[in-house]
PDB file of C-alpha atoms in Angstrom:
ATOM      1  CA  MET A   1     -23.057   1.422  11.748  1.00 42.00           C
ATOM      2  CA  GLY A   2     -26.596   0.932  11.794  1.00 44.00           C
ATOM      3  CA  GLU A   3     -27.966  -2.464  13.897  1.00 45.00           C
ATOM      4  CA  ASN A   4     -29.766  -3.709  10.501  1.00 43.00           C
ATOM      5  CA  GLN A   5     -25.714  -4.129   9.524  1.00 48.00           C
ATOM      6  CA  THR A   6     -24.000  -5.130  12.773  1.00 44.00           C
ATOM      7  CA  SER A   7     -25.713  -7.505  15.051  1.00 62.00           C
ATOM      8  CA  ILE A   8     -22.606  -8.606  16.756  1.00 75.00           C
ATOM      9  CA  THR A   9     -21.188  -6.265  19.865  1.00 81.00           C
ATOM     10  CA  GLU A  10     -17.950  -9.201  20.633  1.00 86.00           C
ATOM     11  CA  PHE A  11     -15.922 -11.414  19.432  1.00 90.00           C
ATOM     12  CA  LEU A  12     -14.788 -14.457  20.852  1.00 90.00           C
ATOM     13  CA  LEU A  13     -11.138 -15.272  20.207  1.00 90.00           C
ATOM     14  CA  LEU A  14     -10.525 -19.168  19.891  1.00 87.00           C
ATOM     15  CA  GLY A  15      -6.969 -18.715  20.164  1.00 85.00           C
ATOM     16  CA  PHE A  16      -4.692 -21.977  20.818  1.00 82.00           C
ATOM     17  CA  PRO A  17      -7.371 -25.160  21.197  1.00 79.00           C
ATOM     18  CA  LEU A  18      -5.360 -27.244  24.018  1.00 80.00           C
ATOM     19  CA  GLY A  19      -6.068 -28.210  27.315  1.00 83.00           C
ATOM     20  CA  PRO A  20      -6.940 -26.878  30.683  1.00 85.00           C
ATOM     21  CA  ARG A  21      -2.997 -27.649  31.792  1.00 89.00           C
ATOM     22  CA  ILE A  22      -1.027 -26.690  28.440  1.00 90.00           C
ATOM     23  CA  GLN A  23      -3.235 -23.076  28.402  1.00 89.00           C
ATOM     24  CA  MET A  24      -1.981 -22.678  32.557  1.00 92.00           C
ATOM     25  CA  LEU A  25       1.856 -23.654  31.187  1.00 93.00           C
ATOM     26  CA  LEU A  26       1.704 -21.311  28.384  1.00 91.00           C
ATOM     27  CA  PHE A  27       0.122 -18.711  30.259  1.00 93.00           C
ATOM     28  CA  GLY A  28       3.321 -18.841  32.703  1.00 94.00           C
ATOM     29  CA  LEU A  29       5.815 -19.046  29.832  1.00 93.00           C
ATOM     30  CA  PHE A  30       4.202 -16.266  28.052  1.00 93.00           C
ATOM     31  CA  SER A  31       3.738 -14.091  30.793  1.00 95.00           C
ATOM     32  CA  LEU A  32       7.611 -14.099  31.306  1.00 95.00           C
ATOM     33  CA  PHE A  33       8.765 -14.359  28.079  1.00 93.00           C
ATOM     34  CA  TYR A  34       6.266 -10.923  28.029  1.00 94.00           C
ATOM     35  CA  VAL A  35       7.911  -9.325  31.236  1.00 95.00           C
ATOM     36  CA  LEU A  36      11.386 -10.187  29.903  1.00 93.00           C
ATOM     37  CA  THR A  37      10.187  -7.954  26.852  1.00 93.00           C
ATOM     38  CA  LEU A  38       9.638  -5.412  28.423  1.00 94.00           C
ATOM     39  CA  LEU A  39      12.336  -5.311  30.810  1.00 93.00           C
ATOM     40  CA  GLY A  40      14.848  -6.151  27.813  1.00 90.00           C
ATOM     41  CA  ASN A  41      13.387  -2.806  25.890  1.00 92.00           C
ATOM     42  CA  GLY A  42      13.361  -0.836  29.060  1.00 92.00           C
ATOM     43  CA  VAL A  43      16.820  -1.737  30.253  1.00 87.00           C
ATOM     44  CA  ILE A  44      18.116  -0.415  26.350  1.00 88.00           C
ATOM     45  CA  LEU A  45      15.750   2.628  26.868  1.00 90.00           C
ATOM     46  CA  GLY A  46      17.579   3.494  30.155  1.00 88.00           C
ATOM     47  CA  PHE A  47      21.349   3.236  28.856  1.00 84.00           C
ATOM     48  CA  ILE A  48      20.601   5.104  25.750  1.00 87.00           C
ATOM     49  CA  SER A  49      18.744   8.007  27.750  1.00 88.00           C
ATOM     50  CA  LEU A  50      21.339   7.849  30.816  1.00 84.00           C
ATOM     51  CA  ASP A  51      24.918   7.219  28.645  1.00 81.00           C
ATOM     52  CA  SER A  52      26.310  10.364  26.847  1.00 82.00           C
ATOM     53  CA  ARG A  53      28.402   8.165  24.834  1.00 82.00           C
ATOM     54  CA  LEU A  54      24.959   6.483  23.486  1.00 84.00           C
ATOM     55  CA  HIS A  55      23.351   9.786  22.429  1.00 90.00           C
ATOM     56  CA  THR A  56      23.972   9.193  18.647  1.00 91.00           C
ATOM     57  CA  PRO A  57      21.630   8.750  15.366  1.00 93.00           C
ATOM     58  CA  MET A  58      21.819   4.733  15.740  1.00 89.00           C
ATOM     59  CA  TYR A  59      20.646   5.051  19.241  1.00 90.00           C
ATOM     60  CA  PHE A  60      18.412   7.729  18.347  1.00 94.00           C
ATOM     61  CA  PHE A  61      16.739   4.678  16.159  1.00 94.00           C
ATOM     62  CA  LEU A  62      17.468   2.221  17.924  1.00 91.00           C
ATOM     63  CA  SER A  63      15.401   3.567  21.221  1.00 93.00           C
ATOM     64  CA  HIS A  64      12.676   4.615  18.935  1.00 95.00           C
ATOM     65  CA  LEU A  65      13.148   0.532  17.759  1.00 93.00           C
ATOM     66  CA  ALA A  66      12.452  -0.198  21.641  1.00 93.00           C
ATOM     67  CA  ILE A  67       9.290   2.239  22.197  1.00 95.00           C
ATOM     68  CA  VAL A  68       7.810   0.357  18.794  1.00 95.00           C
ATOM     69  CA  ASP A  69       8.248  -3.244  20.349  1.00 93.00           C
ATOM     70  CA  THR A  70       7.451  -2.785  23.422  1.00 94.00           C
ATOM     71  CA  ALA A  71       3.929  -0.972  22.404  1.00 94.00           C
ATOM     72  CA  TYR A  72       3.939  -4.024  20.163  1.00 90.00           C
ATOM     73  CA  ALA A  73       3.859  -7.031  22.439  1.00 92.00           C
ATOM     74  CA  CYS A  74       1.612  -4.691  24.513  1.00 93.00           C
ATOM     75  CA  SER A  75      -1.016  -4.724  21.553  1.00 92.00           C
ATOM     76  CA  THR A  76      -1.932  -8.065  21.501  1.00 91.00           C
ATOM     77  CA  VAL A  77       0.382 -10.391  24.695  1.00 92.00           C
ATOM     78  CA  PRO A  78      -2.061  -9.035  27.110  1.00 92.00           C
ATOM     79  CA  GLN A  79      -4.996  -9.988  25.651  1.00 90.00           C
ATOM     80  CA  MET A  80      -3.973 -13.323  24.693  1.00 91.00           C
ATOM     81  CA  LEU A  81      -2.753 -14.018  28.251  1.00 92.00           C
ATOM     82  CA  VAL A  82      -6.428 -13.267  29.396  1.00 90.00           C
ATOM     83  CA  ASN A  83      -7.679 -15.676  26.650  1.00 89.00           C
ATOM     84  CA  LEU A  84      -5.250 -18.201  28.195  1.00 90.00           C
ATOM     85  CA  LEU A  85      -6.470 -17.989  31.547  1.00 89.00           C
ATOM     86  CA  ASN A  86     -10.324 -17.661  30.139  1.00 87.00           C
ATOM     87  CA  PRO A  87     -11.083 -19.036  26.865  1.00 84.00           C
ATOM     88  CA  ALA A  88     -15.036 -18.257  26.931  1.00 83.00           C
ATOM     89  CA  LYS A  89     -14.391 -14.116  28.089  1.00 86.00           C
ATOM     90  CA  PRO A  90     -14.965 -12.354  24.615  1.00 89.00           C
ATOM     91  CA  ILE A  91     -13.746  -9.113  23.269  1.00 91.00           C
ATOM     92  CA  SER A  92     -16.035  -6.179  22.534  1.00 91.00           C
ATOM     93  CA  PHE A  93     -16.282  -5.373  18.831  1.00 89.00           C
ATOM     94  CA  THR A  94     -14.454  -1.732  19.515  1.00 91.00           C
ATOM     95  CA  GLY A  95     -11.836  -3.712  21.396  1.00 91.00           C
ATOM     96  CA  CYS A  96     -11.332  -5.930  18.491  1.00 92.00           C
ATOM     97  CA  LEU A  97     -11.171  -3.297  15.912  1.00 93.00           C
ATOM     98  CA  THR A  98      -8.805  -0.882  18.450  1.00 94.00           C
ATOM     99  CA  GLN A  99      -6.295  -3.877  18.592  1.00 94.00           C
ATOM    100  CA  THR A 100      -6.430  -4.575  15.011  1.00 94.00           C
ATOM    101  CA  PHE A 101      -5.665  -0.867  14.100  1.00 96.00           C
ATOM    102  CA  LEU A 102      -2.813  -0.992  17.101  1.00 95.00           C
ATOM    103  CA  PHE A 103      -0.946  -3.912  15.482  1.00 94.00           C
ATOM    104  CA  LEU A 104      -1.045  -2.289  12.546  1.00 94.00           C
ATOM    105  CA  SER A 105       0.212   0.829  13.335  1.00 95.00           C
ATOM    106  CA  PHE A 106       2.915  -0.135  15.322  1.00 95.00           C
ATOM    107  CA  ALA A 107       4.318  -3.244  12.563  1.00 92.00           C
ATOM    108  CA  HIS A 108       4.104  -0.467  10.254  1.00 94.00           C
ATOM    109  CA  THR A 109       6.158   1.753  12.067  1.00 95.00           C
ATOM    110  CA  GLU A 110       8.790  -1.051  13.257  1.00 93.00           C
ATOM    111  CA  CYS A 111       8.980  -1.827   9.073  1.00 93.00           C
ATOM    112  CA  LEU A 112       9.836   2.174   8.110  1.00 94.00           C
ATOM    113  CA  LEU A 113      12.605   2.359  11.722  1.00 94.00           C
ATOM    114  CA  LEU A 114      14.229  -0.639  10.321  1.00 92.00           C
ATOM    115  CA  VAL A 115      14.857   1.186   6.511  1.00 94.00           C
ATOM    116  CA  VAL A 116      15.530   4.248   8.286  1.00 95.00           C
ATOM    117  CA  MET A 117      18.508   2.353  10.344  1.00 92.00           C
ATOM    118  CA  SER A 118      19.623   0.692   7.278  1.00 92.00           C
ATOM    119  CA  TYR A 119      20.037   4.335   5.654  1.00 94.00           C
ATOM    120  CA  ASP A 120      21.685   5.306   9.092  1.00 93.00           C
ATOM    121  CA  ARG A 121      24.410   2.306   8.642  1.00 90.00           C
ATOM    122  CA  TYR A 122      24.611   3.085   5.209  1.00 92.00           C
ATOM    123  CA  VAL A 123      25.811   6.760   5.444  1.00 93.00           C
ATOM    124  CA  ALA A 124      28.125   5.521   8.682  1.00 90.00           C
ATOM    125  CA  ILE A 125      30.387   3.188   6.397  1.00 89.00           C
ATOM    126  CA  CYS A 126      29.645   3.930   3.119  1.00 90.00           C
ATOM    127  CA  HIS A 127      30.436   8.121   3.546  1.00 91.00           C
ATOM    128  CA  PRO A 128      32.162   8.459   6.964  1.00 88.00           C
ATOM    129  CA  LEU A 129      33.508  11.711   6.154  1.00 90.00           C
ATOM    130  CA  ARG A 130      30.358  13.039   5.399  1.00 93.00           C
ATOM    131  CA  TYR A 131      27.833  11.092   8.342  1.00 93.00           C
ATOM    132  CA  SER A 132      28.039  14.239  10.594  1.00 93.00           C
ATOM    133  CA  ALA A 133      26.304  16.852   7.682  1.00 94.00           C
ATOM    134  CA  ILE A 134      24.356  14.062   6.705  1.00 95.00           C
ATOM    135  CA  MET A 135      22.922  12.206  10.002  1.00 95.00           C
ATOM    136  CA  THR A 136      22.146  16.227  11.504  1.00 95.00           C
ATOM    137  CA  TRP A 137      19.944  15.528  14.482  1.00 95.00           C
ATOM    138  CA  ARG A 138      17.117  17.493  12.281  1.00 96.00           C
ATOM    139  CA  LEU A 139      16.654  14.929   9.891  1.00 96.00           C
ATOM    140  CA  CYS A 140      17.268  12.101  12.654  1.00 96.00           C
ATOM    141  CA  ILE A 141      14.196  13.662  14.106  1.00 97.00           C
ATOM    142  CA  ILE A 142      12.012  14.251  10.284  1.00 97.00           C
ATOM    143  CA  LEU A 143      12.797  10.511  10.007  1.00 96.00           C
ATOM    144  CA  ALA A 144      11.619   8.889  13.127  1.00 97.00           C
ATOM    145  CA  VAL A 145       8.629  11.116  13.266  1.00 97.00           C
ATOM    146  CA  THR A 146       7.743   9.997   9.683  1.00 97.00           C
ATOM    147  CA  SER A 147       7.908   6.793  10.035  1.00 96.00           C
ATOM    148  CA  TRP A 148       5.465   6.936  13.253  1.00 97.00           C
ATOM    149  CA  ILE A 149       3.037   9.193  10.866  1.00 97.00           C
ATOM    150  CA  LEU A 150       3.251   6.889   7.767  1.00 95.00           C
ATOM    151  CA  GLY A 151       2.601   3.407  10.397  1.00 95.00           C
ATOM    152  CA  VAL A 152      -0.625   5.234  11.552  1.00 96.00           C
ATOM    153  CA  LEU A 153      -1.798   6.629   8.718  1.00 96.00           C
ATOM    154  CA  LEU A 154      -1.572   3.132   6.703  1.00 94.00           C
ATOM    155  CA  ALA A 155      -3.318   1.362   9.596  1.00 95.00           C
ATOM    156  CA  LEU A 156      -6.005   3.702   9.710  1.00 96.00           C
ATOM    157  CA  VAL A 157      -6.462   2.980   5.733  1.00 95.00           C
ATOM    158  CA  HIS A 158      -7.213  -0.598   6.879  1.00 94.00           C
ATOM    159  CA  LEU A 159      -9.370   0.646   9.462  1.00 94.00           C
ATOM    160  CA  VAL A 160     -11.711   2.820   7.522  1.00 94.00           C
ATOM    161  CA  LEU A 161     -12.060   0.053   5.119  1.00 93.00           C
ATOM    162  CA  LEU A 162     -13.189  -2.204   7.735  1.00 92.00           C
ATOM    163  CA  LEU A 163     -15.522  -0.284   9.728  1.00 91.00           C
ATOM    164  CA  PRO A 164     -18.246  -0.252   7.248  1.00 90.00           C
ATOM    165  CA  LEU A 165     -18.493  -3.938   6.569  1.00 89.00           C
ATOM    166  CA  PRO A 166     -21.558  -5.632   8.766  1.00 88.00           C
ATOM    167  CA  PHE A 167     -20.855  -8.497  10.881  1.00 86.00           C
ATOM    168  CA  CYS A 168     -23.582 -10.753  11.489  1.00 80.00           C
ATOM    169  CA  GLY A 169     -22.286 -14.097  12.289  1.00 72.00           C
ATOM    170  CA  PRO A 170     -20.263 -16.642  13.314  1.00 76.00           C
ATOM    171  CA  GLN A 171     -18.784 -14.082  15.969  1.00 84.00           C
ATOM    172  CA  LYS A 172     -15.182 -16.741  16.373  1.00 88.00           C
ATOM    173  CA  VAL A 173     -11.957 -15.248  15.183  1.00 89.00           C
ATOM    174  CA  ASN A 174      -9.667 -18.054  14.779  1.00 87.00           C
ATOM    175  CA  HIS A 175      -6.939 -16.417  16.235  1.00 88.00           C
ATOM    176  CA  PHE A 176      -5.011 -15.215  19.699  1.00 89.00           C
ATOM    177  CA  PHE A 177      -5.780 -11.575  18.704  1.00 90.00           C
ATOM    178  CA  CYS A 178      -8.237  -9.559  16.168  1.00 91.00           C
ATOM    179  CA  GLU A 179      -5.309 -10.034  13.518  1.00 90.00           C
ATOM    180  CA  ILE A 180      -7.271  -8.330  10.331  1.00 91.00           C
ATOM    181  CA  ILE A 181      -7.448 -11.185   7.915  1.00 89.00           C
ATOM    182  CA  ALA A 182      -9.209 -13.370  10.692  1.00 89.00           C
ATOM    183  CA  VAL A 183     -11.579 -11.080  11.303  1.00 91.00           C
ATOM    184  CA  LEU A 184     -12.482 -10.063   7.367  1.00 91.00           C
ATOM    185  CA  LYS A 185     -13.254 -14.253   7.275  1.00 89.00           C
ATOM    186  CA  LEU A 186     -16.220 -12.777   9.968  1.00 89.00           C
ATOM    187  CA  ALA A 187     -17.845 -10.456   7.605  1.00 89.00           C
ATOM    188  CA  CYS A 188     -21.033 -10.673   5.809  1.00 87.00           C
ATOM    189  CA  ALA A 189     -20.534  -8.836   2.522  1.00 87.00           C
ATOM    190  CA  ASP A 190     -17.513  -8.929  -0.200  1.00 88.00           C
ATOM    191  CA  THR A 191     -14.194  -7.800   1.236  1.00 90.00           C
ATOM    192  CA  HIS A 192     -12.100  -8.588  -2.005  1.00 90.00           C
ATOM    193  CA  ILE A 193     -11.645  -4.444  -1.972  1.00 92.00           C
ATOM    194  CA  ASN A 194      -9.883  -4.816   1.912  1.00 91.00           C
ATOM    195  CA  GLU A 195      -7.999  -8.409   0.793  1.00 90.00           C
ATOM    196  CA  VAL A 196      -6.367  -6.499  -1.893  1.00 91.00           C
ATOM    197  CA  MET A 197      -5.695  -3.211   0.211  1.00 92.00           C
ATOM    198  CA  VAL A 198      -3.929  -6.095   2.991  1.00 89.00           C
ATOM    199  CA  LEU A 199      -1.841  -6.835   0.402  1.00 87.00           C
ATOM    200  CA  ALA A 200      -1.261  -3.953  -1.309  1.00 89.00           C
ATOM    201  CA  GLY A 201       0.098  -2.495   1.662  1.00 88.00           C
ATOM    202  CA  ALA A 202       2.104  -6.173   3.029  1.00 86.00           C
ATOM    203  CA  VAL A 203       4.125  -5.188   0.031  1.00 86.00           C
ATOM    204  CA  SER A 204       4.611  -1.512   0.402  1.00 87.00           C
ATOM    205  CA  VAL A 205       5.901  -1.850   4.144  1.00 88.00           C
ATOM    206  CA  LEU A 206       7.532  -5.662   3.576  1.00 87.00           C
ATOM    207  CA  VAL A 207       9.083  -6.072  -0.047  1.00 87.00           C
ATOM    208  CA  GLY A 208       9.701  -2.122  -0.817  1.00 87.00           C
ATOM    209  CA  PRO A 209      11.700  -1.946   2.407  1.00 89.00           C
ATOM    210  CA  PHE A 210      13.297  -5.066   2.407  1.00 89.00           C
ATOM    211  CA  SER A 211      13.940  -4.727  -0.954  1.00 90.00           C
ATOM    212  CA  SER A 212      15.894  -0.864  -0.052  1.00 91.00           C
ATOM    213  CA  ILE A 213      17.628  -2.519   2.662  1.00 90.00           C
ATOM    214  CA  VAL A 214      19.326  -5.455   0.875  1.00 90.00           C
ATOM    215  CA  ILE A 215      20.431  -2.762  -1.778  1.00 92.00           C
ATOM    216  CA  SER A 216      21.768  -1.021   1.410  1.00 90.00           C
ATOM    217  CA  TYR A 217      23.562  -3.959   2.610  1.00 88.00           C
ATOM    218  CA  ILE A 218      25.295  -4.951  -0.259  1.00 90.00           C
ATOM    219  CA  HIS A 219      26.595  -1.318  -0.723  1.00 89.00           C
ATOM    220  CA  ILE A 220      28.155  -1.733   2.683  1.00 88.00           C
ATOM    221  CA  LEU A 221      29.414  -5.005   2.156  1.00 87.00           C
ATOM    222  CA  CYS A 222      31.415  -3.958  -0.851  1.00 88.00           C
ATOM    223  CA  ALA A 223      32.913  -0.826   1.622  1.00 86.00           C
ATOM    224  CA  ILE A 224      33.598  -3.006   4.393  1.00 84.00           C
ATOM    225  CA  LEU A 225      35.456  -5.520   1.882  1.00 83.00           C
ATOM    226  CA  LYS A 226      37.801  -2.207   0.616  1.00 82.00           C
ATOM    227  CA  ILE A 227      38.813  -1.642   4.214  1.00 78.00           C
ATOM    228  CA  GLN A 228      42.455  -2.358   4.800  1.00 75.00           C
ATOM    229  CA  SER A 229      42.271  -2.253   8.471  1.00 75.00           C
ATOM    230  CA  GLY A 230      41.320  -5.684   9.979  1.00 72.00           C
ATOM    231  CA  GLN A 231      40.151  -4.215  13.231  1.00 73.00           C
ATOM    232  CA  GLY A 232      38.143  -0.951  10.911  1.00 70.00           C
ATOM    233  CA  ARG A 233      36.504  -3.733   8.753  1.00 75.00           C
ATOM    234  CA  GLN A 234      35.759  -5.679  12.211  1.00 75.00           C
ATOM    235  CA  LYS A 235      34.252  -2.878  14.006  1.00 71.00           C
ATOM    236  CA  ALA A 236      32.404  -1.946  10.389  1.00 72.00           C
ATOM    237  CA  PHE A 237      30.983  -5.564  10.833  1.00 75.00           C
ATOM    238  CA  SER A 238      29.845  -5.981  14.767  1.00 72.00           C
ATOM    239  CA  THR A 239      27.677  -2.615  14.376  1.00 70.00           C
ATOM    240  CA  CYS A 240      26.129  -4.304  11.454  1.00 78.00           C
ATOM    241  CA  SER A 241      25.231  -7.136  12.228  1.00 78.00           C
ATOM    242  CA  SER A 242      22.439  -6.642  15.532  1.00 77.00           C
ATOM    243  CA  HIS A 243      21.022  -4.754  12.756  1.00 80.00           C
ATOM    244  CA  LEU A 244      20.464  -7.312  10.282  1.00 83.00           C
ATOM    245  CA  CYS A 245      19.792 -10.207  12.651  1.00 83.00           C
ATOM    246  CA  VAL A 246      16.725  -7.834  13.619  1.00 85.00           C
ATOM    247  CA  VAL A 247      15.551  -7.129  10.191  1.00 87.00           C
ATOM    248  CA  GLY A 248      16.296 -10.526   8.950  1.00 85.00           C
ATOM    249  CA  LEU A 249      13.911 -12.338  12.212  1.00 83.00           C
ATOM    250  CA  PHE A 250      11.034  -9.388  11.581  1.00 87.00           C
ATOM    251  CA  TYR A 251      10.664  -9.325   7.342  1.00 87.00           C
ATOM    252  CA  ALA A 252      11.168 -13.502   7.509  1.00 83.00           C
ATOM    253  CA  THR A 253       8.112 -13.741   9.121  1.00 82.00           C
ATOM    254  CA  ALA A 254       6.576 -10.893   8.418  1.00 84.00           C
ATOM    255  CA  ILE A 255       6.499 -11.557   4.247  1.00 82.00           C
ATOM    256  CA  ILE A 256       6.352 -15.376   4.980  1.00 80.00           C
ATOM    257  CA  MET A 257       2.581 -14.368   6.435  1.00 78.00           C
ATOM    258  CA  TYR A 258       0.951 -11.890   4.249  1.00 77.00           C
ATOM    259  CA  VAL A 259       3.339 -12.143   0.906  1.00 74.00           C
ATOM    260  CA  GLY A 260       4.364 -15.593   0.650  1.00 65.00           C
ATOM    261  CA  PRO A 261       2.853 -18.499  -0.834  1.00 60.00           C
ATOM    262  CA  ARG A 262       0.261 -21.036   1.341  1.00 57.00           C
ATOM    263  CA  TYR A 263       0.648 -24.446   2.383  1.00 51.00           C
ATOM    264  CA  GLY A 264      -0.625 -26.691   4.333  1.00 49.00           C
ATOM    265  CA  ASN A 265      -3.016 -25.049   6.930  1.00 50.00           C
ATOM    266  CA  PRO A 266      -2.639 -21.626   6.191  1.00 64.00           C
ATOM    267  CA  GLU A 267      -4.481 -20.214   9.262  1.00 68.00           C
ATOM    268  CA  ASP A 268      -2.390 -21.897  12.038  1.00 71.00           C
ATOM    269  CA  GLN A 269       0.661 -21.215  10.410  1.00 72.00           C
ATOM    270  CA  LYS A 270       0.336 -17.952  10.636  1.00 77.00           C
ATOM    271  CA  LYS A 271      -1.308 -17.972  13.940  1.00 82.00           C
ATOM    272  CA  TYR A 272       2.060 -19.472  15.119  1.00 81.00           C
ATOM    273  CA  LEU A 273       4.116 -16.942  12.871  1.00 82.00           C
ATOM    274  CA  LEU A 274       2.008 -14.070  14.476  1.00 85.00           C
ATOM    275  CA  LEU A 275       3.000 -15.560  17.676  1.00 86.00           C
ATOM    276  CA  PHE A 276       6.692 -15.631  17.039  1.00 84.00           C
ATOM    277  CA  HIS A 277       6.430 -12.371  15.513  1.00 83.00           C
ATOM    278  CA  SER A 278       4.533 -10.455  18.246  1.00 84.00           C
ATOM    279  CA  LEU A 279       6.068 -11.955  21.027  1.00 86.00           C
ATOM    280  CA  PHE A 280       9.501 -13.769  20.435  1.00 87.00           C
ATOM    281  CA  ASN A 281      10.904 -10.786  18.164  1.00 87.00           C
ATOM    282  CA  PRO A 282      10.416  -7.702  20.607  1.00 90.00           C
ATOM    283  CA  MET A 283      12.071  -9.968  23.462  1.00 89.00           C
ATOM    284  CA  LEU A 284      14.832 -11.133  21.587  1.00 86.00           C
ATOM    285  CA  ASN A 285      15.574  -7.425  19.758  1.00 85.00           C
ATOM    286  CA  PRO A 286      17.218  -6.003  22.688  1.00 83.00           C
ATOM    287  CA  LEU A 287      19.107  -9.239  23.451  1.00 80.00           C
ATOM    288  CA  ILE A 288      20.529  -9.110  20.152  1.00 80.00           C
ATOM    289  CA  TYR A 289      21.478  -5.260  20.228  1.00 75.00           C
ATOM    290  CA  SER A 290      23.080  -5.735  23.602  1.00 69.00           C
ATOM    291  CA  LEU A 291      25.012  -9.067  23.183  1.00 60.00           C
ATOM    292  CA  ARG A 292      26.253  -8.171  19.652  1.00 60.00           C
ATOM    293  CA  ASN A 293      27.154  -4.362  20.577  1.00 66.00           C
ATOM    294  CA  LYS A 294      29.989  -3.318  22.214  1.00 68.00           C
ATOM    295  CA  GLU A 295      29.174   0.559  23.225  1.00 67.00           C
ATOM    296  CA  VAL A 296      26.097  -0.910  24.496  1.00 67.00           C
ATOM    297  CA  LYS A 297      27.876  -3.010  26.816  1.00 64.00           C
ATOM    298  CA  GLY A 298      30.223  -0.697  27.421  1.00 67.00           C
ATOM    299  CA  ALA A 299      27.054   1.053  28.885  1.00 65.00           C
ATOM    300  CA  LEU A 300      25.927  -1.782  30.992  1.00 65.00           C
ATOM    301  CA  MET A 301      29.314  -2.218  32.421  1.00 69.00           C
ATOM    302  CA  ARG A 302      30.140   1.612  33.160  1.00 69.00           C
ATOM    303  CA  MET A 303      26.714   1.621  34.941  1.00 64.00           C
ATOM    304  CA  LEU A 304      27.700  -1.636  36.556  1.00 62.00           C
ATOM    305  CA  GLU A 305      30.830   0.400  37.782  1.00 65.00           C
ATOM    306  CA  LYS A 306      29.019   3.555  39.275  1.00 66.00           C
ATOM    307  CA  GLU A 307      26.404   1.349  41.293  1.00 60.00           C
ATOM    308  CA  GLY A 308      29.482  -0.576  42.600  1.00 59.00           C
ATOM    309  CA  THR A 309      31.383   2.612  43.762  1.00 58.00           C
TER     310      THR A 309
END
């Protein structure tokens, strides 16, 4: 980009306009949540890699979800913590666009991974006798790699459309990280195409995948209700409940942010929803899978027994 097009070399993230004491309190609280996110997802990855009983397609996809959640939090939370300590510290233009790209890449990848995980549960419950034949390791690897590649490519489209835009002031981003809509508002050119692509991207990776997950779980529910054994029905429900909780938390906040109608002050609403989305979701996911999943709890008990002996 030529110098006549872009005169801004850095942005200032406004974050949360609060008093110094409250910002320090939030810094300590969010730092704790961030550490819990890293530890929780790290523990999930450790269990899956060390316990051979968890070397199944379901936990293979869960390990990728843990990696995405960790990267998702790392793309936004450290900059937010820096901003809480020093609100006047700017972020470079390149750093801002890099953060936008990484956030979108991991968000898109998580959307697609959740669809893949719902397909795995659909095959496991609706076609149990053919599960091993359908969910081969080759297919699992293809589905996981495809999710990552598509997530990065979709984010790359937004980055390519964002790069040519001139930014000539103001330099204040009304957010705690370089969220794409907040950055687009600072451009000194028409951003209609960018906004249309953001909406189209949101529909393609949120509404479409969420609809397919809903359809999958309708079939799963019908299959579960046909199970005669109460124990079998309870086991089927337990294997799906964790995934449903994660899907509900992720898609509900994302659809409200990017697809749903706007009420009141949409910028502040999106800011707090994205805080929940980028900080609390990655922290809650390992808790949901560990507390509601007997196999993960069993892996924890076996690991503790080994440590005891």
